[in-house]
């Protein structure tokens, strides 16, 4: 990549950032206002790291132009304008990512987009899923977590009566709120699993296994948290489900989920080493 | 090397986009200047209303510009509950909550749901709304609910509402809307009768709402 190419691509990227600037304030507000989206803050930095890692490869990749990239760029910009004018945030945010994909493909060609497809795709983790879509998944998960936790608490000989997402104990009651659906852990662990996949040189089936494992791990970790909170609430009251203790238990359980995911990653990688031997 | 043609097309495409977006961005965003819904009649066809409130946490969660939550009682003692949650353009005109998710979350089992058509007494056409029957501890909640936008447009699904919101904002710079629910609680043997009462009352509410629709400027 020549110096003039670097200047051109820098200018185009700056312009791309400026084009989507009207949607940033609301996007950042969504990240700040809903804890399900808080992981989004680190996504751009992870992506920059990925790109920096690939800079040598990008330098030596011949520059080409792709009409397909141009078509994606044009379609994304049209969707963005329509979405912005129509007051619908989600398509505009998706268009932000897809337009970058189109721009790189159009200007740098197929070789470069092959290298950058994953980092650019990873930017989708910045896009908050609309509440109406999220609730389709989170509500059943919330109910499932409450139901299984109620059974587990019952097996511990603790009297508990479940009513929807409410766990009623003898002296207190707990609401398994939407934030306890496990969707946040699923998103965060899926993101981590994809990171592991990208950084490892394992085969496809191991990568699929790892990403697939992130969901049950997140669900199990969440059920452990709800059950544990319920048992503690029976003995110590509902203060265990509020404030520092609740936040701390969330971190502990996330660490457990991360450890389990790392264990799967290590086992599948070791299996690969054994296979080679 | 990045060709001059590719570079220029990209620059022009993005400059055109940013200009159009800027033109839309400078449109003033309407604000709710009169909520009006609180003036919905408290006497409707023999039913007399009493206002009710939710806990503060519920209002925070719903985040509407205006709530109407009333219990309408008739002379024979039957009660119908009305909830209207109005969201101005600035709040995107809609709520993310819907009974299909919220009822099970509160421990209700949905035993019947579907679409029903409701005729507004003074209109020749009828509109499609959602019907839900849910059960908990031997009590049934029978309800109809729908989304309403631009005062008069009635929709039963969130997708329809999103399309309406999109066109409303694009063409008229306005996409305010409301979630409307009429419900009652009855025992098993009264479900059929309750369904009729709820539908009839919903027809009256549908007829009244455009007159009391909030004003945005």
Tab-separated table of C-alpha atoms in Angstrom:
chain	number	residue	atom	x	y	z
A	1	UNK	CA	0.000	0.000	0.000
A	2	UNK	CA	1.582	3.284	-1.124
A	3	UNK	CA	1.642	6.497	0.886
A	4	UNK	CA	-1.032	8.033	-1.349
A	5	UNK	CA	-3.274	4.974	-0.764
A	6	UNK	CA	-2.854	5.393	2.978
A	7	UNK	CA	-3.847	9.049	2.712
A	8	UNK	CA	-6.852	8.186	0.547
A	9	UNK	CA	-8.108	5.415	2.818
A	10	UNK	CA	-7.587	7.607	5.890
A	11	UNK	CA	-9.656	10.361	4.263
A	12	UNK	CA	-12.387	7.918	3.341
A	13	UNK	CA	-12.483	6.482	6.865
A	14	UNK	CA	-12.681	9.958	8.385
A	15	UNK	CA	-15.522	10.803	6.028
A	16	UNK	CA	-17.258	7.519	6.943
A	17	UNK	CA	-16.983	8.434	10.639
A	18	UNK	CA	-18.453	11.882	9.874
A	19	UNK	CA	-21.320	10.473	7.776
A	20	UNK	CA	-22.604	8.418	10.704
A	21	UNK	CA	-21.927	11.046	13.382
A	22	UNK	CA	-25.643	11.990	13.722
A	23	UNK	CA	-26.408	8.541	15.146
A	24	UNK	CA	-23.543	8.394	17.666
A	25	UNK	CA	-25.137	10.368	20.541
A	26	UNK	CA	-28.207	8.083	20.707
A	27	UNK	CA	-26.046	4.994	20.227
A	28	UNK	CA	-23.797	5.932	23.144
A	29	UNK	CA	-26.878	6.798	25.231
A	30	UNK	CA	-28.182	3.271	24.568
A	31	UNK	CA	-24.845	1.790	25.634
A	32	UNK	CA	-24.906	3.809	28.825
A	33	UNK	CA	-28.568	3.389	29.690
A	34	UNK	CA	-28.881	-0.378	29.295
A	35	UNK	CA	-26.390	-2.698	30.931
A	36	UNK	CA	-27.036	-5.320	28.213
A	37	UNK	CA	-25.070	-3.025	25.884
A	38	UNK	CA	-22.183	-2.038	28.115
A	39	UNK	CA	-19.780	-4.421	26.332
A	40	UNK	CA	-20.130	-2.206	23.232
A	41	UNK	CA	-17.656	0.335	24.599
A	42	UNK	CA	-14.700	-2.018	24.212
A	43	UNK	CA	-15.691	-3.292	20.752
A	44	UNK	CA	-14.036	-0.479	18.710
A	45	UNK	CA	-10.783	-0.960	20.640
A	46	UNK	CA	-10.819	-4.721	20.047
A	47	UNK	CA	-11.422	-4.088	16.347
A	48	UNK	CA	-8.577	-1.570	16.173
A	49	UNK	CA	-6.327	-4.176	17.803
A	50	UNK	CA	-7.372	-6.776	15.217
A	51	UNK	CA	-6.650	-4.369	12.360
A	52	UNK	CA	-3.306	-3.368	13.849
A	53	UNK	CA	-2.423	-7.065	14.128
A	54	UNK	CA	-3.159	-7.514	10.430
A	55	UNK	CA	-1.377	-4.408	9.208
A	56	UNK	CA	1.575	-6.343	7.770
A	57	UNK	CA	-0.737	-8.617	5.812
A	58	UNK	CA	-2.752	-5.616	4.589
A	59	UNK	CA	0.392	-3.793	3.432
A	60	UNK	CA	1.369	-6.666	1.181
A	61	UNK	CA	-2.117	-7.362	-0.205
A	62	UNK	CA	-2.601	-6.016	-3.728
A	63	UNK	CA	-5.218	-3.284	-4.028
A	64	UNK	CA	-8.144	-3.919	-6.266
A	65	UNK	CA	-11.684	-2.620	-6.629
A	66	UNK	CA	-14.908	-4.592	-6.355
A	67	UNK	CA	-18.236	-3.614	-7.853
A	68	UNK	CA	-19.925	-5.786	-5.198
A	69	UNK	CA	-18.331	-3.654	-2.529
A	70	UNK	CA	-19.622	-0.553	-4.278
A	71	UNK	CA	-23.126	-2.025	-4.388
A	72	UNK	CA	-23.020	-2.838	-0.653
A	73	UNK	CA	-21.739	0.662	0.125
A	74	UNK	CA	-24.487	2.294	-1.967
A	75	UNK	CA	-27.246	0.096	-0.529
A	76	UNK	CA	-26.014	0.723	3.027
A	77	UNK	CA	-25.970	4.486	2.530
A	78	UNK	CA	-29.515	4.410	1.096
A	79	UNK	CA	-30.722	2.302	4.050
A	80	UNK	CA	-29.001	4.729	6.413
A	81	UNK	CA	-30.686	7.792	4.885
A	82	UNK	CA	-34.116	6.120	4.855
A	83	UNK	CA	-33.696	4.799	8.376
A	84	UNK	CA	-32.515	8.129	9.727
A	85	UNK	CA	-35.317	10.017	8.021
A	86	UNK	CA	-37.861	7.461	9.221
A	87	UNK	CA	-36.633	7.604	12.823
A	88	UNK	CA	-35.686	3.922	13.045
A	89	UNK	CA	-32.325	3.473	14.728
A	90	UNK	CA	-31.546	-0.226	14.222
A	91	UNK	CA	-31.257	-0.339	10.383
A	92	UNK	CA	-29.131	2.832	10.461
A	93	UNK	CA	-26.744	1.197	12.929
A	94	UNK	CA	-26.479	-1.980	10.857
A	95	UNK	CA	-25.917	0.201	7.781
A	96	UNK	CA	-23.032	1.874	9.600
A	97	UNK	CA	-21.209	-1.460	9.825
A	98	UNK	CA	-22.225	-2.753	6.391
A	99	UNK	CA	-21.181	0.515	4.721
A	100	UNK	CA	-17.677	0.140	6.167
A	101	UNK	CA	-17.590	-3.406	4.828
A	102	UNK	CA	-18.720	-2.111	1.409
A	103	UNK	CA	-16.270	0.805	1.464
A	104	UNK	CA	-13.241	-1.393	2.199
A	105	UNK	CA	-14.290	-3.978	-0.371
A	106	UNK	CA	-14.975	-1.295	-2.983
A	107	UNK	CA	-11.728	0.604	-2.460
A	108	UNK	CA	-9.238	-2.066	-1.418
A	109	UNK	CA	-10.668	-5.152	-3.094
A	110	UNK	CA	-11.378	-8.769	-2.226
A	111	UNK	CA	-7.962	-9.560	-0.727
A	112	UNK	CA	-8.249	-6.862	1.914
A	113	UNK	CA	-11.890	-7.539	2.755
A	114	UNK	CA	-11.034	-11.198	3.368
A	115	UNK	CA	-8.521	-10.049	5.981
A	116	UNK	CA	-10.826	-7.430	7.507
A	117	UNK	CA	-14.200	-9.203	7.276
A	118	UNK	CA	-14.055	-10.543	10.821
A	119	UNK	CA	-12.914	-7.301	12.494
A	120	UNK	CA	-15.571	-5.318	10.617
A	121	UNK	CA	-18.236	-7.928	11.378
A	122	UNK	CA	-17.195	-7.787	15.031
A	123	UNK	CA	-18.355	-4.156	15.040
A	124	UNK	CA	-21.930	-5.539	14.995
A	125	UNK	CA	-21.475	-6.149	18.730
A	126	UNK	CA	-21.688	-2.363	19.079
A	127	UNK	CA	-25.255	-2.394	17.761
A	128	UNK	CA	-27.834	-2.791	20.539
A	129	UNK	CA	-30.508	-5.345	19.704
A	130	UNK	CA	-33.936	-3.618	19.689
A	131	UNK	CA	-35.861	-4.191	22.894
A	132	UNK	CA	-38.816	-5.736	21.053
A	133	UNK	CA	-36.514	-8.378	19.532
A	134	UNK	CA	-34.488	-8.841	22.680
A	135	UNK	CA	-37.605	-9.467	24.765
A	136	UNK	CA	-38.611	-12.321	22.436
A	137	UNK	CA	-35.498	-14.140	23.625
A	138	UNK	CA	-34.960	-12.716	27.086
A	139	UNK	CA	-38.485	-13.285	28.417
A	140	UNK	CA	-38.511	-17.070	27.792
A	141	UNK	CA	-34.949	-17.260	29.164
A	142	UNK	CA	-36.042	-15.317	32.229
A	143	UNK	CA	-38.942	-17.719	32.804
A	144	UNK	CA	-36.722	-20.736	32.233
A	145	UNK	CA	-34.079	-19.462	34.678
A	146	UNK	CA	-36.768	-18.817	37.298
A	147	UNK	CA	-38.437	-22.210	36.784
A	148	UNK	CA	-35.217	-24.249	36.976
A	149	UNK	CA	-33.916	-22.188	39.917
A	150	UNK	CA	-37.203	-22.684	41.796
A	151	UNK	CA	-36.850	-26.452	41.324
A	152	UNK	CA	-33.210	-26.444	42.433
A	153	UNK	CA	-34.032	-24.339	45.495
A	154	UNK	CA	-36.870	-26.774	46.269
A	155	UNK	CA	-34.415	-29.703	46.083
A	156	UNK	CA	-32.443	-27.953	48.840
A	157	UNK	CA	-35.531	-28.351	51.076
A	158	UNK	CA	-36.210	-24.621	50.996
A	159	UNK	CA	-39.908	-23.857	50.566
A	160	UNK	CA	-40.381	-21.673	47.499
A	161	UNK	CA	-43.392	-20.848	45.350
A	162	UNK	CA	-42.880	-19.572	41.823
A	163	UNK	CA	-45.320	-17.177	40.218
A	164	UNK	CA	-44.070	-16.125	36.786
A	165	UNK	CA	-40.725	-14.487	37.439
A	166	UNK	CA	-41.354	-14.104	41.151
A	167	UNK	CA	-39.813	-16.466	43.687
A	168	UNK	CA	-41.820	-16.340	46.913
A	169	UNK	CA	-40.031	-17.524	50.054
A	170	UNK	CA	-41.431	-17.789	53.562
A	171	UNK	CA	-40.067	-14.431	54.662
A	172	UNK	CA	-39.231	-12.644	51.458
A	173	UNK	CA	-39.696	-12.667	47.732
A	174	UNK	CA	-37.367	-12.159	44.785
A	175	UNK	CA	-38.119	-10.941	41.323
A	176	UNK	CA	-35.980	-12.502	38.634
A	177	UNK	CA	-35.693	-9.320	36.606
A	178	UNK	CA	-35.106	-9.057	32.900
A	179	UNK	CA	-31.450	-8.305	33.543
A	180	UNK	CA	-31.264	-11.799	35.112
A	181	UNK	CA	-32.464	-13.518	31.938
A	182	UNK	CA	-28.880	-14.440	31.081
A	183	UNK	CA	-28.944	-12.626	27.758
A	184	UNK	CA	-26.144	-10.318	28.923
A	185	UNK	CA	-23.910	-13.296	29.766
A	186	UNK	CA	-24.790	-14.942	26.449
A	187	UNK	CA	-23.757	-11.813	24.523
A	188	UNK	CA	-20.563	-11.296	26.501
A	189	UNK	CA	-19.489	-14.964	26.403
A	190	UNK	CA	-20.364	-15.290	22.696
A	191	UNK	CA	-18.214	-12.238	22.044
A	192	UNK	CA	-15.359	-13.802	24.006
A	193	UNK	CA	-15.817	-17.138	22.243
A	194	UNK	CA	-15.560	-15.382	18.878
A	195	UNK	CA	-12.398	-13.672	20.095
A	196	UNK	CA	-10.890	-17.031	21.063
A	197	UNK	CA	-11.883	-18.433	17.683
A	198	UNK	CA	-10.301	-15.559	15.811
A	199	UNK	CA	-7.078	-15.744	17.758
A	200	UNK	CA	-6.763	-19.528	17.582
A	201	UNK	CA	-5.764	-21.514	14.539
A	202	UNK	CA	-8.138	-24.365	15.291
A	203	UNK	CA	-10.292	-26.006	12.631
A	204	UNK	CA	-13.872	-24.941	11.920
A	205	UNK	CA	-15.621	-27.599	13.993
A	206	UNK	CA	-13.657	-26.581	17.102
A	207	UNK	CA	-14.586	-22.955	16.533
A	208	UNK	CA	-18.258	-23.843	16.072
A	209	UNK	CA	-18.092	-26.001	19.219
A	210	UNK	CA	-16.580	-23.143	21.202
A	211	UNK	CA	-19.154	-20.558	20.078
A	212	UNK	CA	-21.953	-23.109	20.567
A	213	UNK	CA	-20.682	-23.828	24.099
A	214	UNK	CA	-20.905	-20.137	25.058
A	215	UNK	CA	-24.719	-20.206	25.154
A	216	UNK	CA	-25.277	-23.211	27.487
A	217	UNK	CA	-22.393	-22.024	29.676
A	218	UNK	CA	-23.989	-18.592	30.028
A	219	UNK	CA	-27.374	-20.172	30.789
A	220	UNK	CA	-25.950	-22.522	33.421
A	221	UNK	CA	-23.949	-19.710	35.028
A	222	UNK	CA	-27.071	-17.559	35.168
A	223	UNK	CA	-29.159	-20.335	36.737
A	224	UNK	CA	-26.406	-20.892	39.331
A	225	UNK	CA	-26.562	-17.179	40.131
A	226	UNK	CA	-30.360	-17.039	40.451
A	227	UNK	CA	-30.420	-20.241	42.528
A	228	UNK	CA	-27.592	-19.041	44.766
A	229	UNK	CA	-29.248	-15.659	45.257
A	230	UNK	CA	-32.544	-17.397	46.084
A	231	UNK	CA	-30.923	-19.681	48.684
A	232	UNK	CA	-29.092	-16.745	50.270
A	233	UNK	CA	-32.281	-14.647	50.215
A	234	UNK	CA	-34.085	-17.409	52.136
A	235	UNK	CA	-31.504	-17.195	54.938
A	236	UNK	CA	-30.417	-13.545	54.866
A	237	UNK	CA	-33.317	-11.675	53.262
A	238	UNK	CA	-33.642	-9.926	49.914
A	239	UNK	CA	-30.694	-7.586	50.583
A	240	UNK	CA	-28.493	-10.231	48.919
A	241	UNK	CA	-30.265	-9.408	45.662
A	242	UNK	CA	-29.472	-5.703	45.824
A	243	UNK	CA	-26.475	-3.403	45.730
A	244	UNK	CA	-22.880	-4.552	46.112
A	245	UNK	CA	-23.623	-8.222	46.881
A	246	UNK	CA	-25.732	-8.572	43.736
A	247	UNK	CA	-23.134	-6.864	41.533
A	248	UNK	CA	-20.352	-8.929	43.123
A	249	UNK	CA	-22.201	-12.193	42.574
A	250	UNK	CA	-22.675	-11.148	38.934
A	251	UNK	CA	-18.928	-10.705	38.525
A	252	UNK	CA	-18.172	-14.018	40.249
A	253	UNK	CA	-20.623	-15.867	38.039
A	254	UNK	CA	-19.280	-14.181	34.924
A	255	UNK	CA	-15.789	-15.274	35.979
A	256	UNK	CA	-17.139	-18.815	36.340
A	257	UNK	CA	-18.636	-18.638	32.840
A	258	UNK	CA	-15.364	-17.306	31.467
A	259	UNK	CA	-13.415	-20.090	33.196
A	260	UNK	CA	-15.739	-22.739	31.751
A	261	UNK	CA	-15.432	-21.227	28.284
A	262	UNK	CA	-11.659	-21.146	28.604
A	263	UNK	CA	-11.728	-24.781	29.726
A	264	UNK	CA	-13.644	-25.732	26.558
A	265	UNK	CA	-11.143	-23.713	24.507
A	266	UNK	CA	-8.189	-25.448	26.196
A	267	UNK	CA	-9.705	-28.929	25.857
A	268	UNK	CA	-10.518	-28.492	22.155
A	269	UNK	CA	-7.057	-27.024	21.497
A	270	UNK	CA	-5.374	-29.892	23.390
A	271	UNK	CA	-7.459	-32.359	21.420
A	272	UNK	CA	-6.086	-30.772	18.281
A	273	UNK	CA	-2.489	-31.135	19.552
A	274	UNK	CA	-3.178	-34.803	20.402
A	275	UNK	CA	-4.655	-35.316	16.923
A	276	UNK	CA	-1.476	-33.949	15.360
A	277	UNK	CA	0.671	-36.314	17.457
B	1	UNK	CA	-3.321	1.687	-5.880
B	2	UNK	CA	-6.800	2.985	-5.027
B	3	UNK	CA	-8.150	4.207	-8.361
B	4	UNK	CA	-9.199	7.846	-8.644
B	5	UNK	CA	-12.629	6.717	-9.892
B	6	UNK	CA	-13.261	4.483	-6.866
B	7	UNK	CA	-12.047	7.207	-4.523
B	8	UNK	CA	-14.194	9.930	-6.090
B	9	UNK	CA	-17.336	7.743	-6.208
B	10	UNK	CA	-16.881	6.893	-2.507
B	11	UNK	CA	-16.304	10.505	-1.514
B	12	UNK	CA	-19.257	11.799	-3.531
B	13	UNK	CA	-21.554	9.029	-2.271
B	14	UNK	CA	-20.714	9.765	1.344
B	15	UNK	CA	-20.891	13.548	0.883
B	16	UNK	CA	-24.341	13.253	-0.689
B	17	UNK	CA	-25.418	10.992	2.182
B	18	UNK	CA	-24.163	13.327	4.888
B	19	UNK	CA	-25.877	16.299	3.192
B	20	UNK	CA	-29.253	14.535	2.987
B	21	UNK	CA	-28.945	13.305	6.570
B	22	UNK	CA	-28.051	16.839	7.709
B	23	UNK	CA	-31.198	18.161	6.013
B	24	UNK	CA	-33.305	15.642	7.926
B	25	UNK	CA	-31.369	16.337	11.114
B	26	UNK	CA	-32.261	20.030	11.113
B	27	UNK	CA	-35.993	19.290	11.004
B	28	UNK	CA	-37.404	20.333	14.373
B	29	UNK	CA	-38.400	17.341	16.511
B	30	UNK	CA	-42.034	17.618	17.589
B	31	UNK	CA	-42.742	17.811	21.297
B	32	UNK	CA	-45.957	16.911	23.079
B	33	UNK	CA	-47.665	20.207	23.908
B	34	UNK	CA	-51.027	18.805	25.086
B	35	UNK	CA	-51.486	15.260	26.330
B	36	UNK	CA	-55.325	15.379	26.214
B	37	UNK	CA	-55.769	11.688	27.021
B	38	UNK	CA	-56.436	12.444	30.675
B	39	UNK	CA	-59.657	14.123	29.496
B	40	UNK	CA	-61.052	10.899	28.067
B	41	UNK	CA	-64.611	10.745	29.437
B	42	UNK	CA	-64.936	9.118	32.820
B	43	UNK	CA	-68.464	8.053	31.952
B	44	UNK	CA	-68.738	5.816	28.929
B	45	UNK	CA	-71.985	4.065	28.089
B	46	UNK	CA	-73.048	3.436	31.686
B	47	UNK	CA	-69.549	2.755	32.972
B	48	UNK	CA	-68.075	5.194	35.528
B	49	UNK	CA	-64.289	5.440	35.874
B	50	UNK	CA	-61.913	5.657	38.757
B	51	UNK	CA	-58.282	6.611	38.084
B	52	UNK	CA	-55.590	4.282	39.344
B	53	UNK	CA	-51.803	4.409	39.461
B	54	UNK	CA	-48.933	1.957	39.106
B	55	UNK	CA	-45.889	1.810	41.377
B	56	UNK	CA	-43.244	4.377	40.390
B	57	UNK	CA	-40.911	1.616	39.128
B	58	UNK	CA	-43.541	0.582	36.560
B	59	UNK	CA	-43.823	4.142	35.243
B	60	UNK	CA	-40.041	4.317	34.972
B	61	UNK	CA	-39.989	1.065	33.026
B	62	UNK	CA	-42.846	2.038	30.707
B	63	UNK	CA	-41.390	5.538	30.162
B	64	UNK	CA	-44.455	6.912	28.369
B	65	UNK	CA	-45.350	10.584	27.896
B	66	UNK	CA	-48.846	9.991	29.239
B	67	UNK	CA	-50.553	7.105	31.001
B	68	UNK	CA	-54.253	6.585	31.462
B	69	UNK	CA	-55.040	3.772	33.859
B	70	UNK	CA	-58.676	3.521	34.876
B	71	UNK	CA	-61.206	1.081	36.237
B	72	UNK	CA	-64.609	1.546	34.598
B	73	UNK	CA	-67.459	0.085	36.652
B	74	UNK	CA	-71.005	-0.486	35.453
B	75	UNK	CA	-74.191	-0.473	37.523
B	76	UNK	CA	-74.220	-4.299	37.656
B	77	UNK	CA	-70.820	-4.264	39.387
B	78	UNK	CA	-68.741	-5.494	36.472
B	79	UNK	CA	-65.420	-3.767	35.963
B	80	UNK	CA	-63.376	-3.060	32.854
B	81	UNK	CA	-59.823	-1.766	33.043
B	82	UNK	CA	-58.444	0.676	30.504
B	83	UNK	CA	-54.756	1.375	30.009
B	84	UNK	CA	-53.425	3.796	27.413
B	85	UNK	CA	-49.686	4.461	27.240
B	86	UNK	CA	-48.849	7.293	24.855
B	87	UNK	CA	-45.356	7.841	23.433
B	88	UNK	CA	-44.582	11.078	21.596
B	89	UNK	CA	-42.281	11.294	18.575
B	90	UNK	CA	-39.296	12.061	20.812
B	91	UNK	CA	-39.833	8.718	22.554
B	92	UNK	CA	-40.183	6.852	19.288
B	93	UNK	CA	-43.954	6.394	19.491
B	94	UNK	CA	-43.965	2.914	20.954
B	95	UNK	CA	-43.357	0.705	23.934
B	96	UNK	CA	-41.205	-2.391	23.862
B	97	UNK	CA	-43.517	-4.158	26.306
B	98	UNK	CA	-46.376	-6.335	25.206
B	99	UNK	CA	-48.793	-8.630	27.034
B	100	UNK	CA	-47.452	-11.805	25.422
B	101	UNK	CA	-44.195	-11.313	27.304
B	102	UNK	CA	-45.382	-9.429	30.369
B	103	UNK	CA	-48.309	-11.706	31.328
B	104	UNK	CA	-46.205	-14.906	31.633
B	105	UNK	CA	-43.597	-12.861	33.485
B	106	UNK	CA	-46.242	-12.003	36.075
B	107	UNK	CA	-47.263	-15.637	36.435
B	108	UNK	CA	-50.236	-15.648	34.043
B	109	UNK	CA	-50.567	-18.510	31.585
B	110	UNK	CA	-51.924	-17.425	28.198
B	111	UNK	CA	-54.677	-19.920	27.380
B	112	UNK	CA	-56.160	-18.268	24.303
B	113	UNK	CA	-55.014	-15.531	21.958
B	114	UNK	CA	-55.765	-14.334	18.464
B	115	UNK	CA	-57.162	-11.481	16.417
B	116	UNK	CA	-60.670	-10.108	16.675
B	117	UNK	CA	-62.409	-7.449	14.628
B	118	UNK	CA	-64.025	-4.570	16.438
B	119	UNK	CA	-66.575	-2.203	15.018
B	120	UNK	CA	-66.553	1.365	16.218
B	121	UNK	CA	-70.203	2.299	16.832
B	122	UNK	CA	-70.218	5.341	14.529
B	123	UNK	CA	-68.091	3.881	11.737
B	124	UNK	CA	-68.959	1.460	8.993
B	125	UNK	CA	-65.542	-0.229	8.903
B	126	UNK	CA	-64.080	-2.394	11.632
B	127	UNK	CA	-60.503	-2.796	12.837
B	128	UNK	CA	-58.401	-5.788	13.847
B	129	UNK	CA	-57.081	-5.947	17.401
B	130	UNK	CA	-55.486	-8.635	19.592
B	131	UNK	CA	-57.461	-10.837	21.964
B	132	UNK	CA	-55.806	-12.545	24.920
B	133	UNK	CA	-57.181	-14.757	27.669
B	134	UNK	CA	-54.746	-15.567	30.475
B	135	UNK	CA	-55.265	-17.579	33.643
B	136	UNK	CA	-53.690	-17.535	37.101
B	137	UNK	CA	-54.930	-19.113	40.335
B	138	UNK	CA	-58.399	-19.784	38.868
B	139	UNK	CA	-58.877	-16.186	37.683
B	140	UNK	CA	-59.005	-15.200	34.017
B	141	UNK	CA	-57.791	-11.977	32.478
B	142	UNK	CA	-59.664	-11.288	29.266
B	143	UNK	CA	-58.252	-8.440	27.189
B	144	UNK	CA	-58.044	-6.798	23.832
B	145	UNK	CA	-55.095	-4.609	22.963
B	146	UNK	CA	-53.787	-2.707	19.994
B	147	UNK	CA	-51.391	-0.008	18.809
B	148	UNK	CA	-52.690	3.313	17.610
B	149	UNK	CA	-50.871	6.031	15.750
B	150	UNK	CA	-51.708	9.393	14.168
B	151	UNK	CA	-54.872	9.370	16.260
B	152	UNK	CA	-56.873	7.152	13.963
B	153	UNK	CA	-54.684	4.365	12.583
B	154	UNK	CA	-55.219	1.128	14.508
B	155	UNK	CA	-52.775	-1.776	14.219
B	156	UNK	CA	-52.599	-5.145	15.865
B	157	UNK	CA	-48.916	-5.996	15.355
B	158	UNK	CA	-45.655	-4.308	16.241
B	159	UNK	CA	-44.427	-4.745	12.656
B	160	UNK	CA	-47.408	-2.814	11.286
B	161	UNK	CA	-46.741	-0.159	13.877
B	162	UNK	CA	-43.070	0.082	12.909
B	163	UNK	CA	-43.997	0.551	9.247
B	164	UNK	CA	-46.533	3.260	10.183
B	165	UNK	CA	-43.992	4.945	12.434
B	166	UNK	CA	-41.432	4.913	9.632
B	167	UNK	CA	-43.776	6.483	7.046
B	168	UNK	CA	-45.196	8.935	9.574
B	169	UNK	CA	-41.754	10.241	10.454
B	170	UNK	CA	-40.534	10.275	6.866
B	171	UNK	CA	-43.535	12.068	5.398
B	172	UNK	CA	-44.942	14.100	8.299
B	173	UNK	CA	-41.996	14.222	10.742
B	174	UNK	CA	-44.221	12.601	13.366
B	175	UNK	CA	-44.425	9.048	14.663
B	176	UNK	CA	-46.188	9.269	17.997
B	177	UNK	CA	-48.298	6.331	19.068
B	178	UNK	CA	-50.089	4.581	21.883
B	179	UNK	CA	-50.542	1.129	23.311
B	180	UNK	CA	-54.178	0.617	24.306
B	181	UNK	CA	-55.514	-2.226	26.416
B	182	UNK	CA	-59.007	-2.987	27.673
B	183	UNK	CA	-59.223	-5.878	30.115
B	184	UNK	CA	-61.264	-7.504	32.825
B	185	UNK	CA	-60.819	-10.278	35.383
B	186	UNK	CA	-63.442	-12.981	35.608
B	187	UNK	CA	-64.018	-16.569	36.684
B	188	UNK	CA	-64.074	-19.459	34.173
B	189	UNK	CA	-67.842	-19.397	33.589
B	190	UNK	CA	-67.822	-15.687	32.647
B	191	UNK	CA	-65.067	-15.709	30.039
B	192	UNK	CA	-67.330	-15.654	26.947
B	193	UNK	CA	-69.513	-12.879	28.317
B	194	UNK	CA	-66.442	-10.903	29.407
B	195	UNK	CA	-64.994	-11.166	25.898
B	196	UNK	CA	-68.098	-9.532	24.445
B	197	UNK	CA	-68.088	-6.762	27.068
B	198	UNK	CA	-64.414	-6.036	26.506
B	199	UNK	CA	-64.843	-5.888	22.730
B	200	UNK	CA	-67.869	-3.587	22.946
B	201	UNK	CA	-66.099	-1.254	25.351
B	202	UNK	CA	-62.981	-1.271	23.165
B	203	UNK	CA	-65.173	-0.125	20.254
B	204	UNK	CA	-66.293	2.878	22.308
B	205	UNK	CA	-62.717	3.688	23.301
B	206	UNK	CA	-61.620	3.432	19.665
B	207	UNK	CA	-64.312	5.911	18.734
B	208	UNK	CA	-63.276	8.376	21.456
B	209	UNK	CA	-59.497	8.244	21.165
B	210	UNK	CA	-59.004	10.394	18.026
B	211	UNK	CA	-60.844	13.269	19.708
B	212	UNK	CA	-58.566	13.100	22.756
B	213	UNK	CA	-55.343	12.340	20.887
B	214	UNK	CA	-52.340	14.331	22.193
B	215	UNK	CA	-51.084	17.341	20.277
B	216	UNK	CA	-47.477	17.607	19.156
B	217	UNK	CA	-45.806	20.701	17.721
